Tab-separated table of C-alpha atoms in Angstrom:
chain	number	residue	atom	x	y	z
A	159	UNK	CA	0.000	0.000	0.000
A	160	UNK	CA	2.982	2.251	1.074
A	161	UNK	CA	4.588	2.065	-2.245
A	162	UNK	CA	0.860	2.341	-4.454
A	163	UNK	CA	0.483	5.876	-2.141
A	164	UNK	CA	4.009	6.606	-3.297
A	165	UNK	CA	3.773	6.161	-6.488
A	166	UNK	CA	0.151	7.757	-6.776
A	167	UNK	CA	1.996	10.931	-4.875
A	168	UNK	CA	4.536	11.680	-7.670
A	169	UNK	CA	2.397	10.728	-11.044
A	170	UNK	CA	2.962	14.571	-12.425
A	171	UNK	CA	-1.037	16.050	-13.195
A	172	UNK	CA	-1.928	15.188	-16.547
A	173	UNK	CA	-4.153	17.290	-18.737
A	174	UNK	CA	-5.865	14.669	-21.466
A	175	UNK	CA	-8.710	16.349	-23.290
A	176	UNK	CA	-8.448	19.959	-21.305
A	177	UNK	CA	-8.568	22.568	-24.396
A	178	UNK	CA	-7.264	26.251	-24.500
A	179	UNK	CA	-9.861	28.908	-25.816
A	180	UNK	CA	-9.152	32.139	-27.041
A	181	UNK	CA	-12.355	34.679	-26.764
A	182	UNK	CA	-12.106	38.825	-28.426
A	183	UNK	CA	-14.977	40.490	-25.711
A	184	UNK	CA	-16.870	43.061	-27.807
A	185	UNK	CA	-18.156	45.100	-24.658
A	186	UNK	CA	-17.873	45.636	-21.129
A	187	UNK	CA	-20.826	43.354	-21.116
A	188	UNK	CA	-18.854	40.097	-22.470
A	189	UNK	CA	-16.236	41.199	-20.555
A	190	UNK	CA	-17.808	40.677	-17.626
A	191	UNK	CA	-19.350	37.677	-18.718
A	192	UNK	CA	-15.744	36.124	-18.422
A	193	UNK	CA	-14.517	37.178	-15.463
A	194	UNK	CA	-17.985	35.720	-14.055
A	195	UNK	CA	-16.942	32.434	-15.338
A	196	UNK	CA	-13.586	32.963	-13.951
A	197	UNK	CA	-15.546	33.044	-10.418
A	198	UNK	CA	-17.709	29.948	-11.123
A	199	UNK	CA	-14.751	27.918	-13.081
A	200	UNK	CA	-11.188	26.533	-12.181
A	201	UNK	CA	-9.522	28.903	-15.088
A	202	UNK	CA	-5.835	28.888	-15.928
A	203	UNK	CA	-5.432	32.053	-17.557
A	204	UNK	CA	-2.811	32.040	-20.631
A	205	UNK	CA	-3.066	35.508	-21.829
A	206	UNK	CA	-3.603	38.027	-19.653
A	207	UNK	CA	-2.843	36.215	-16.680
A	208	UNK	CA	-5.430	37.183	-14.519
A	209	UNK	CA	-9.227	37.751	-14.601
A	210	UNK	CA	-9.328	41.342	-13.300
A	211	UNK	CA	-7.429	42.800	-16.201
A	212	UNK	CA	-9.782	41.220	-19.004
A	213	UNK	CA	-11.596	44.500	-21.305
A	214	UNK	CA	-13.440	44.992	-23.946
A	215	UNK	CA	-11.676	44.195	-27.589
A	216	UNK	CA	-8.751	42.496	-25.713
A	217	UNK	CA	-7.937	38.540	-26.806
A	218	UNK	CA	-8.386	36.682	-24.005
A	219	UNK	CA	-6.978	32.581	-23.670
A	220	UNK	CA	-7.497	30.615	-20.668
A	221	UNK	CA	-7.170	26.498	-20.400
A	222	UNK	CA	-10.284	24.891	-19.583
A	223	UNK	CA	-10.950	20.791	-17.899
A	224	UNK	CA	-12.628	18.251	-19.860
A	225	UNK	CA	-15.631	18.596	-17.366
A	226	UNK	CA	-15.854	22.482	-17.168
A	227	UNK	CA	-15.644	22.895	-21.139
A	228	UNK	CA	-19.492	22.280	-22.073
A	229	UNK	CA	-20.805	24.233	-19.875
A	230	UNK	CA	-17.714	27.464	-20.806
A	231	UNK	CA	-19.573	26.598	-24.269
A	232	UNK	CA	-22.638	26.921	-23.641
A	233	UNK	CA	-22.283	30.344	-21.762
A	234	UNK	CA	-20.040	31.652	-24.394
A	235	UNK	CA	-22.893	30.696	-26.705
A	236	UNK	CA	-26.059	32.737	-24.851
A	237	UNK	CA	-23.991	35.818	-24.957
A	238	UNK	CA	-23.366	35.375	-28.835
A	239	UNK	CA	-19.696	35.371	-28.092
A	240	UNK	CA	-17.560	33.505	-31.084
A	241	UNK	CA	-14.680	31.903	-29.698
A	242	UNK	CA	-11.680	29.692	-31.643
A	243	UNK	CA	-9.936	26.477	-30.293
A	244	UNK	CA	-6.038	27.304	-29.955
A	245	UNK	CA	-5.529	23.670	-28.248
A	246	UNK	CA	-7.887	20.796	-28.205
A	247	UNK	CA	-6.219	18.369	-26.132
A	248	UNK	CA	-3.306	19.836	-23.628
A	249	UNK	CA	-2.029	16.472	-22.952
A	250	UNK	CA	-1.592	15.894	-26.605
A	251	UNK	CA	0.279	19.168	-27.427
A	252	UNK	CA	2.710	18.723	-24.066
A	253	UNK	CA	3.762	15.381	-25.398
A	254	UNK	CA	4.281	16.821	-28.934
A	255	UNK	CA	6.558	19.520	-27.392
A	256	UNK	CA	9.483	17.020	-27.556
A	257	UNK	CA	9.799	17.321	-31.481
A	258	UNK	CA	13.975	17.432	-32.164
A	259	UNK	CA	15.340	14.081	-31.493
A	260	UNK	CA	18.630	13.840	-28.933
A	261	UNK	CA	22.033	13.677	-30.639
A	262	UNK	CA	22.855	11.826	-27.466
A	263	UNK	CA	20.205	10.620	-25.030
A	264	UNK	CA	20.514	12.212	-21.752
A	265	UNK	CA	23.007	15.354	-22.947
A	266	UNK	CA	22.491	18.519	-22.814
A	267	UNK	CA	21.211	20.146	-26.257
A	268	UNK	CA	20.242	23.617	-27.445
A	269	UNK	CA	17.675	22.583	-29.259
A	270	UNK	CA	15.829	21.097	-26.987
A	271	UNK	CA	14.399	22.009	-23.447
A	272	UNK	CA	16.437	21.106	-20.667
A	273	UNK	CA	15.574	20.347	-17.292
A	274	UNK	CA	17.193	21.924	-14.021
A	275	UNK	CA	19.874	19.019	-13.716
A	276	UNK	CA	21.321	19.442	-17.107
A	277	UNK	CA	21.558	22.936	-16.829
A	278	UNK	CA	23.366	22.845	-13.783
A	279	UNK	CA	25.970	20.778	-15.143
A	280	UNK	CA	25.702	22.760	-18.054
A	281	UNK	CA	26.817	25.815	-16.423
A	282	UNK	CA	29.724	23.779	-15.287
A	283	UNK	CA	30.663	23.016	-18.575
A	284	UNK	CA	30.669	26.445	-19.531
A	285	UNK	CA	33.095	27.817	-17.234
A	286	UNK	CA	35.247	24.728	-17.821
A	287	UNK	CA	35.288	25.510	-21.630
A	288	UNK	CA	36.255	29.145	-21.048
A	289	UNK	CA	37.159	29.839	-17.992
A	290	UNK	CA	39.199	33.312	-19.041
A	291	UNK	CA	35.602	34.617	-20.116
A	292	UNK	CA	32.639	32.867	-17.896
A	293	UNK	CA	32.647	32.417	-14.168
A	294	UNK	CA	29.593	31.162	-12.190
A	295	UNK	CA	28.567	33.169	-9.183
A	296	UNK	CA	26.012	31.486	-6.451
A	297	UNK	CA	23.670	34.624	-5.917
A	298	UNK	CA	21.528	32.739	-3.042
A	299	UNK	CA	18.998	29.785	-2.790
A	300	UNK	CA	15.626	29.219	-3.012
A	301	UNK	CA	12.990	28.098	-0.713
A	302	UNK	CA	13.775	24.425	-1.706
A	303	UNK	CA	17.275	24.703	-1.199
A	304	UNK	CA	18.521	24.935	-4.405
A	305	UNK	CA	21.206	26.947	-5.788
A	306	UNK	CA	20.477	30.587	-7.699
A	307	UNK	CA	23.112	30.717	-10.271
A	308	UNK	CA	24.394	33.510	-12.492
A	309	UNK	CA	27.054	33.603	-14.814
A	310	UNK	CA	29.466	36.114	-15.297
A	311	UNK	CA	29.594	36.565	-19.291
A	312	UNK	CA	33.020	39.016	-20.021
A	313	UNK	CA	36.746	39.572	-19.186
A	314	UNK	CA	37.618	39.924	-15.394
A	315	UNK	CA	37.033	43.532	-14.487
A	316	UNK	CA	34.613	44.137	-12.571
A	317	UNK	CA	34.218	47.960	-12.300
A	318	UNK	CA	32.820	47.468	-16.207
A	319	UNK	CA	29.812	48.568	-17.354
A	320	UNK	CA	27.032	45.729	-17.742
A	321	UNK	CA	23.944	43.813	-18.777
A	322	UNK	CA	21.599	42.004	-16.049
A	323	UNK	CA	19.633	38.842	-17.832
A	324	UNK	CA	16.956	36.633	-16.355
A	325	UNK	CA	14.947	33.857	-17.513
A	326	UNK	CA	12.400	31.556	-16.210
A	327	UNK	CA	10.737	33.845	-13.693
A	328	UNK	CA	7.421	31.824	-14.488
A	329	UNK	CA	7.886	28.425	-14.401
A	330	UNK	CA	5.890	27.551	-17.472
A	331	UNK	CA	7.518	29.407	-20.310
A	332	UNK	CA	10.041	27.052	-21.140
A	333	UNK	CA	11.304	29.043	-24.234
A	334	UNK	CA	12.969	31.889	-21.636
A	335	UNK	CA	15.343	29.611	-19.760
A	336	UNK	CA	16.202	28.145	-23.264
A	337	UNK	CA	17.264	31.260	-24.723
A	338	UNK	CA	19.640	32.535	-21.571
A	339	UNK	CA	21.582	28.692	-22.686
A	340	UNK	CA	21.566	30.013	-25.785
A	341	UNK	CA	22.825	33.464	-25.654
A	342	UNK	CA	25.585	32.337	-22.988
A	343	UNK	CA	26.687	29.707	-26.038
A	344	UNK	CA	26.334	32.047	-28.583
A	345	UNK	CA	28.209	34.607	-26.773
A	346	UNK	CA	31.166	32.901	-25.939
A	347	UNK	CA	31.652	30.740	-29.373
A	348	UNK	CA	31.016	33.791	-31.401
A	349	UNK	CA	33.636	36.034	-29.701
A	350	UNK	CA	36.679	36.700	-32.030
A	351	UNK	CA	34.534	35.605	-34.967
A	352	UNK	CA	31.028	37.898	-34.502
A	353	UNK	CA	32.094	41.653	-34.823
A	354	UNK	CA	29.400	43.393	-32.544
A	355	UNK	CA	29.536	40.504	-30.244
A	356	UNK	CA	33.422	41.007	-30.092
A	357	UNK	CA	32.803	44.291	-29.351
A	358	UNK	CA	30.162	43.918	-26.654
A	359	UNK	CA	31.970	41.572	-24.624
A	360	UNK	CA	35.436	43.309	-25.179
A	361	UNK	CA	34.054	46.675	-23.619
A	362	UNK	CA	31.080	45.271	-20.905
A	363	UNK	CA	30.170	42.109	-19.032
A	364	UNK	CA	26.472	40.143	-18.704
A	365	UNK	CA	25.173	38.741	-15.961
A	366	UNK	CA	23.081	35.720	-16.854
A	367	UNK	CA	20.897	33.929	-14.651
A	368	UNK	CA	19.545	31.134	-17.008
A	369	UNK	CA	16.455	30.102	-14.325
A	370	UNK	CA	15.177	32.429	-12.035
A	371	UNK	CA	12.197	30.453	-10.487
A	372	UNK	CA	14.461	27.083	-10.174
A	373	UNK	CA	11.609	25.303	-7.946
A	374	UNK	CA	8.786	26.259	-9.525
A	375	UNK	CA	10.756	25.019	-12.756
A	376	UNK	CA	11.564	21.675	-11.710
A	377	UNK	CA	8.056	21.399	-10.267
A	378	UNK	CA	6.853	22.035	-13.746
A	379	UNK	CA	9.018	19.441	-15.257
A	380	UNK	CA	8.213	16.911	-12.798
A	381	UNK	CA	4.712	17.520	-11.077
A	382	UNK	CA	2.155	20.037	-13.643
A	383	UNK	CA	3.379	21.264	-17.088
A	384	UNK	CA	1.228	24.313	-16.364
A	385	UNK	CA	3.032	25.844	-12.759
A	386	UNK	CA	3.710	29.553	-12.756
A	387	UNK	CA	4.844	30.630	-9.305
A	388	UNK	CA	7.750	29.270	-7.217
A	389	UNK	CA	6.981	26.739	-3.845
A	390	UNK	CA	7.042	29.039	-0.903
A	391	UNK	CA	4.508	27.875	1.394
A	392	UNK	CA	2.141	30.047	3.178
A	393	UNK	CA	0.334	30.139	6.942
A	394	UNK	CA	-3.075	29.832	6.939
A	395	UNK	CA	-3.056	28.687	3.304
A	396	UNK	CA	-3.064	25.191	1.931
A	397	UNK	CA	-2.198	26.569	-1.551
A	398	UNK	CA	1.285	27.212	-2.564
A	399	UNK	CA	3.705	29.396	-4.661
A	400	UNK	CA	4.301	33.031	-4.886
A	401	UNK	CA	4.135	34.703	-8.716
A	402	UNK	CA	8.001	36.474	-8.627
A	403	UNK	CA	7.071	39.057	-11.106
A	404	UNK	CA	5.008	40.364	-8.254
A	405	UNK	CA	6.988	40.166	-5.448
A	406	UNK	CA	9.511	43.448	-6.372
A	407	UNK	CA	9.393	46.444	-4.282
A	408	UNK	CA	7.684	48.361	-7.371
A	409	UNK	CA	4.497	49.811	-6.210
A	410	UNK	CA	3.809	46.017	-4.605
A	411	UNK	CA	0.186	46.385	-2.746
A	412	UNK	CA	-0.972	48.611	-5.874
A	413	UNK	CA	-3.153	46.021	-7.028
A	414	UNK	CA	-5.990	44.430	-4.930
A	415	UNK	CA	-6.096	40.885	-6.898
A	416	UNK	CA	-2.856	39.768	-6.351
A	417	UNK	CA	-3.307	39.304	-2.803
A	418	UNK	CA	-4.729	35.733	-2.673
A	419	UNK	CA	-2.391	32.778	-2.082
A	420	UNK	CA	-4.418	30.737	-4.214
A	421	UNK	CA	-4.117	32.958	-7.083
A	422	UNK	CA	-1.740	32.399	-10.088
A	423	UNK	CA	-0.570	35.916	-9.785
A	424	UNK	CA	0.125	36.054	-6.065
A	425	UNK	CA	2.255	38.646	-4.585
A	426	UNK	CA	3.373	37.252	-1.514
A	427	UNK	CA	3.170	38.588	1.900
A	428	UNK	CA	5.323	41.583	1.759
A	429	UNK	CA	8.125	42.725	-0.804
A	430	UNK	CA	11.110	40.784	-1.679
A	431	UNK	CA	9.324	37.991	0.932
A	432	UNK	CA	10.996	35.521	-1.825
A	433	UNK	CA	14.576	33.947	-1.315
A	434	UNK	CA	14.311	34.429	-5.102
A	435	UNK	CA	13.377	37.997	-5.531
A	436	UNK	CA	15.627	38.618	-2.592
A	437	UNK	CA	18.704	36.986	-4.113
A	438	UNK	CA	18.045	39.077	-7.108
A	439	UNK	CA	17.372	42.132	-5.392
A	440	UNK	CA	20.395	42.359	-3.507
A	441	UNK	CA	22.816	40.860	-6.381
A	442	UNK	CA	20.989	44.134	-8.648
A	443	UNK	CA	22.015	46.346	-6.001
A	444	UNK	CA	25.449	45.352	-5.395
A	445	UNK	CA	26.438	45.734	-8.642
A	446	UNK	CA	24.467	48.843	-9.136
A	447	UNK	CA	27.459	51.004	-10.025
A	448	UNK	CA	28.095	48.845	-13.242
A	449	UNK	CA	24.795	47.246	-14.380
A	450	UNK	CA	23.312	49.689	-17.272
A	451	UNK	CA	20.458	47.478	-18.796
A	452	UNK	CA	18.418	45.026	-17.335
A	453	UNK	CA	16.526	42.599	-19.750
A	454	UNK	CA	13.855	39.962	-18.762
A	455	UNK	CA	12.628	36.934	-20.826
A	456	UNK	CA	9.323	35.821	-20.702
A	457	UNK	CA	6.762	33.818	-23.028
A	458	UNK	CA	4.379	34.329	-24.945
A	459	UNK	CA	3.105	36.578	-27.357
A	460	UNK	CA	5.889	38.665	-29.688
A	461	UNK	CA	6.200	41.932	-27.805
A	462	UNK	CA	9.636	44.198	-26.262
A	463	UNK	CA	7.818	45.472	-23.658
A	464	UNK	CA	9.561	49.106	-20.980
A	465	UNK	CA	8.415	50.532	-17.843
A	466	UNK	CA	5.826	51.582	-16.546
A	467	UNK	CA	4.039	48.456	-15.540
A	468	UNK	CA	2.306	49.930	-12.468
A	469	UNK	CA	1.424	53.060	-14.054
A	470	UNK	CA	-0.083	54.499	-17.357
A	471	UNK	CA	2.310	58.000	-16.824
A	472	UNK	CA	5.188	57.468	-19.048
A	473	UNK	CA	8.829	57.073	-17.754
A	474	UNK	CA	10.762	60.032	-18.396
A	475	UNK	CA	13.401	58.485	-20.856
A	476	UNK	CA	10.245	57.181	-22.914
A	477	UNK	CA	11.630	58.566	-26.371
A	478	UNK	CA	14.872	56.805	-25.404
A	479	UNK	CA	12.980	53.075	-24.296
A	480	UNK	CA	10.724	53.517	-27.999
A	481	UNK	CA	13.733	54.321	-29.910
A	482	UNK	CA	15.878	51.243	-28.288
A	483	UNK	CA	12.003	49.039	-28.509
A	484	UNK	CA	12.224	49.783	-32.536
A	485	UNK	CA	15.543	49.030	-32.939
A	486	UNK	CA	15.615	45.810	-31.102
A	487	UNK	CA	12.179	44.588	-32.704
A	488	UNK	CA	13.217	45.676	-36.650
A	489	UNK	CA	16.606	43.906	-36.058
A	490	UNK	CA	14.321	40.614	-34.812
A	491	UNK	CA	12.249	41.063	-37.921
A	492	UNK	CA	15.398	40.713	-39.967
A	493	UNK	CA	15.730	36.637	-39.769
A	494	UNK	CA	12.722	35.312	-39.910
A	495	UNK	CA	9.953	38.191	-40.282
A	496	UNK	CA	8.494	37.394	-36.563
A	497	UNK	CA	6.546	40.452	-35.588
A	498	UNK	CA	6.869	42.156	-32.840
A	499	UNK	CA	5.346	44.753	-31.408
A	500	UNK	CA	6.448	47.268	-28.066
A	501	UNK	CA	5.280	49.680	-25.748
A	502	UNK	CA	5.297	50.464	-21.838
A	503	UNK	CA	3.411	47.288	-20.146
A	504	UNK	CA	0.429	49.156	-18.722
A	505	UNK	CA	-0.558	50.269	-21.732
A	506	UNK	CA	0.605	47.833	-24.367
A	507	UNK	CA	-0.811	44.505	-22.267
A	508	UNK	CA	-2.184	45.678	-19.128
A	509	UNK	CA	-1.036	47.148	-15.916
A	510	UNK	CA	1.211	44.838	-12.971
A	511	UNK	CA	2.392	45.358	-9.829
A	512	UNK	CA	5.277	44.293	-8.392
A	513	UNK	CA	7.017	43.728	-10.970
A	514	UNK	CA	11.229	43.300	-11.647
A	515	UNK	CA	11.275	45.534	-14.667
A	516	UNK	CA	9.899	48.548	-13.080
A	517	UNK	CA	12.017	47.910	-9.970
A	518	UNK	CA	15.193	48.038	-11.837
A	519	UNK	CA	13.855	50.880	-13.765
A	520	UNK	CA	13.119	52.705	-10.233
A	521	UNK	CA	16.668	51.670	-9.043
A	522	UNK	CA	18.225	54.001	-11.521
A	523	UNK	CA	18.665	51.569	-14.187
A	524	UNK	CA	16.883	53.454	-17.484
A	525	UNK	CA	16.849	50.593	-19.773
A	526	UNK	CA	15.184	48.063	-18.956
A	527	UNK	CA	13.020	45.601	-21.188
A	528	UNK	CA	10.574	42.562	-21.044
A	529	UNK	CA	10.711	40.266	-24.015
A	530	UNK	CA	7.578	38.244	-24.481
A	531	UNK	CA	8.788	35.786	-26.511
A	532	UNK	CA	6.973	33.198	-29.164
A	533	UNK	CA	4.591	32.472	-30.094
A	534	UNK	CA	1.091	34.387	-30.666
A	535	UNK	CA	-0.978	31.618	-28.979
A	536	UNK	CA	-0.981	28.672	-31.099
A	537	UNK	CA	0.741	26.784	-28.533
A	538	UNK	CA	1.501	29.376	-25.995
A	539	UNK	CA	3.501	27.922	-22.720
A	540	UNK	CA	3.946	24.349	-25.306
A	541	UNK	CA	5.658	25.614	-28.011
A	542	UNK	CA	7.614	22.849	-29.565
A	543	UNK	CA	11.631	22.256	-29.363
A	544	UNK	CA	11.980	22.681	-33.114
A	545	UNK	CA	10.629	26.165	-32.606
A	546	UNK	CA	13.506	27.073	-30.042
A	547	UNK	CA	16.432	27.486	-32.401
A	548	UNK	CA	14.650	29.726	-34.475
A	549	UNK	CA	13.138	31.976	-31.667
A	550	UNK	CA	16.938	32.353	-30.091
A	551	UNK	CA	18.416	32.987	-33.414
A	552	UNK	CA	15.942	36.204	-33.875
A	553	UNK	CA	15.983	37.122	-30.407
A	554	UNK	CA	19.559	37.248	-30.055
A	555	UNK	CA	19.918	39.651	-33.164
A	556	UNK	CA	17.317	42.266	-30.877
A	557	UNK	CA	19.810	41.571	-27.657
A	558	UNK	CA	22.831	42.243	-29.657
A	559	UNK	CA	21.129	45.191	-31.030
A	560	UNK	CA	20.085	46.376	-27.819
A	561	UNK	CA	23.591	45.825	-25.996
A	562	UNK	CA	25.253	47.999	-28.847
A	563	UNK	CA	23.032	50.735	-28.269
A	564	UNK	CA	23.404	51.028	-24.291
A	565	UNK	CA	27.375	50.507	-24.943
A	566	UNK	CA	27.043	53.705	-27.609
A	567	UNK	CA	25.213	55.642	-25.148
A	568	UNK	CA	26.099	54.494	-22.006
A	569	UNK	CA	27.198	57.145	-19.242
């Protein structure tokens, strides 16, 4: 019996026959009619990632159970509201994300998604391979004990200016962590060949930290394909996780709906309550005096998103974000034609609290950027391995692009 109970209590959640919608409210009216459901169903919103912030005109995806999905129809249906099928079966697209077969079973591989354990003794590798340009700093730990690591891209000095990188803040969007493995690759095989990346790395440093929610990303490997926060536990709450992205001391308590444990988008009990966000926090602000950019990767939905998040009032360098935004989304454009668009993040998605990006921005650091990466919903959080290569390739051209600008104007 012991070992059945085991073995029951570490079968990850499956999700056979759960579907993904995508609904355009006309009104206020149908609006509302969704975030009623939202109240009466179990939810998981894809895009935006809350109820609260759904308007009128704005596309709208959520997941949906087997069970729940006749009756989503049916109300959808009385209040004339057309809606499309992104994903018909969850279970079936999660298993199809594994499309590029291993060159080696069990190694490492770029173009494929990686889970905690091979990065780790990936980023092992990498200082063993070039140890005069990558070192590995441990920043902290998180709540499960695990190590926060960051690597040091650049020659040794350390009073040079740099670039702050994170990926995986949500545990889900699998594409993020892959592209921080990619750019550290790309970055180190391409210097004394690329000329900008020469460049870059000969005058400034990055700081990479390839996973940034390292629990909630194994827990997403192992346990449910669709976890977003990391596995801090709370009193008085049988539900776990805390959404990172809304635990930054950037106008934190701003918004009202982030302040349920059980919600997706939970902000934790105060600021910086996270070992995480912490770690971060104080690795930021120890290395304020060099750190000129900070750039976040997240997934999905094609945008190069700037500050404000928590506010609609512009920053005051806001000619200086757009002009960077364009640069870094035509240069994107350039390899495959993926479209991107930018903006500031209240106004372009919807408005956040909490969040890193305006954090940094507040710190004195006056570029910083949010990549949403691919794809426009088809798969969302599942897109496929073979679609990795191509979606680092382009994005690296806009970091590149980016980098070059700061180092031209940097102070």
């Amino acid at each position: 019996m012991g070992l059945i109970a085991t073995a029951l209590a570490v079968a990850p959640l499956r999700f056979d026959r759960e579907k993904v919608l995508r609904v355009i409210p006309q009104d206020e009216k149908q609006a509302n009619v969704i975030k009623d459901l939202a109240q009466t169903n179990q939810l998981d919103f894809w895009y935006p990632d809350a109820p609260h912030h759904i308007t009128a005109n704005m596309t709208v995806d959520f997941r949906v159970s087997e069970k729940g999905f006749q009756s989503i129809q049916s109300a959808l249906d009385q209040s004339n509201m057309h809606y499309e099928i992104l994903i018909r079966d969850v279970q079936e697209e999660i298993d199809k994300q594994f499309d590029v077969k291993e060159d080696m079973a069990g190694r490492h591989s770029y173009a494929k998604y990686n889970n905690w354990d091979k990065i780790v003794a990936w980023t092992e590798k990498m200082v063993g391979k070039r140890p005069d340009m990558v070192s590995r700093i441990k920043i902290g730990s998180t709540v499960e004990d695990n190590p926060l690591y960051v690597l040091k891209i650049g020659k040794e000095n350390e009073r040079r200016r740099a670039i702050f990188m994170d990926c995986g803040i949500h545990a889900r969007e699998w594409v993020s962590p892959a592209f921080c493995q990619w750019f550290v690759y790309q970055a180190t095989k391409s210097y004394g060949k690329n000329k900008i990346m020469t460049k870059l790395l000969d005058r400034m440093n990055f700081y990479v930290l390839p996973v940034f929610n390292v629990d909630g990303y194994i827990w997403s490997w192992t346990q449910n394909r669709m976890w977003r926060k990391n596995r801090s536990k709370h009193p008085n709450s049988t539900c776990i996780g805390t959404d990172l992205n809304r635990n930054f001391n950037a106008s934190w308590s701003s918004s009202p709906s982030t302040n349920h444990p059980c919600m997706d988008t939970y902000r934790g009990p105060a600021p910086e309550s996270e070992k995480e966000t912490k770690a971060v926090a104080d690795f930021i602000q120890s290395h304020l005096t060099s750190i000129k950019a900070y750039i976040t990767f997240h997934s999905y939905s094609q945008m190069l998103l700037f500050p404000y998040a928590y506010t609609s009032k512009l920053p005051p360098n806001y000619k200086d974000l757009v002009k960077v935004a364009k640069i870094g989304t035509e240069a994107l454009s350039t390899q495959y034609e993926t479209r991107y668009i930018y903006g500031p993040i209240a106004s372009t998605i919807y408005p956040t609290s909490g969040s890193s990006l305006d954090w940094a921005y507040n710190l004195g650091i006056k570029h910083t950027f949010a990549f949403e990466l691919r794809d426009q919903g088809r798969f969302g959080f599942l897109l496929p391995e073979s679609h990795i290569k191509p979606t680092c390739k382009e994005t690296m051209l806009a970091v590149k692009f980016i980098a070059k600008y700061i180092l031209k104007h940097m102070t």
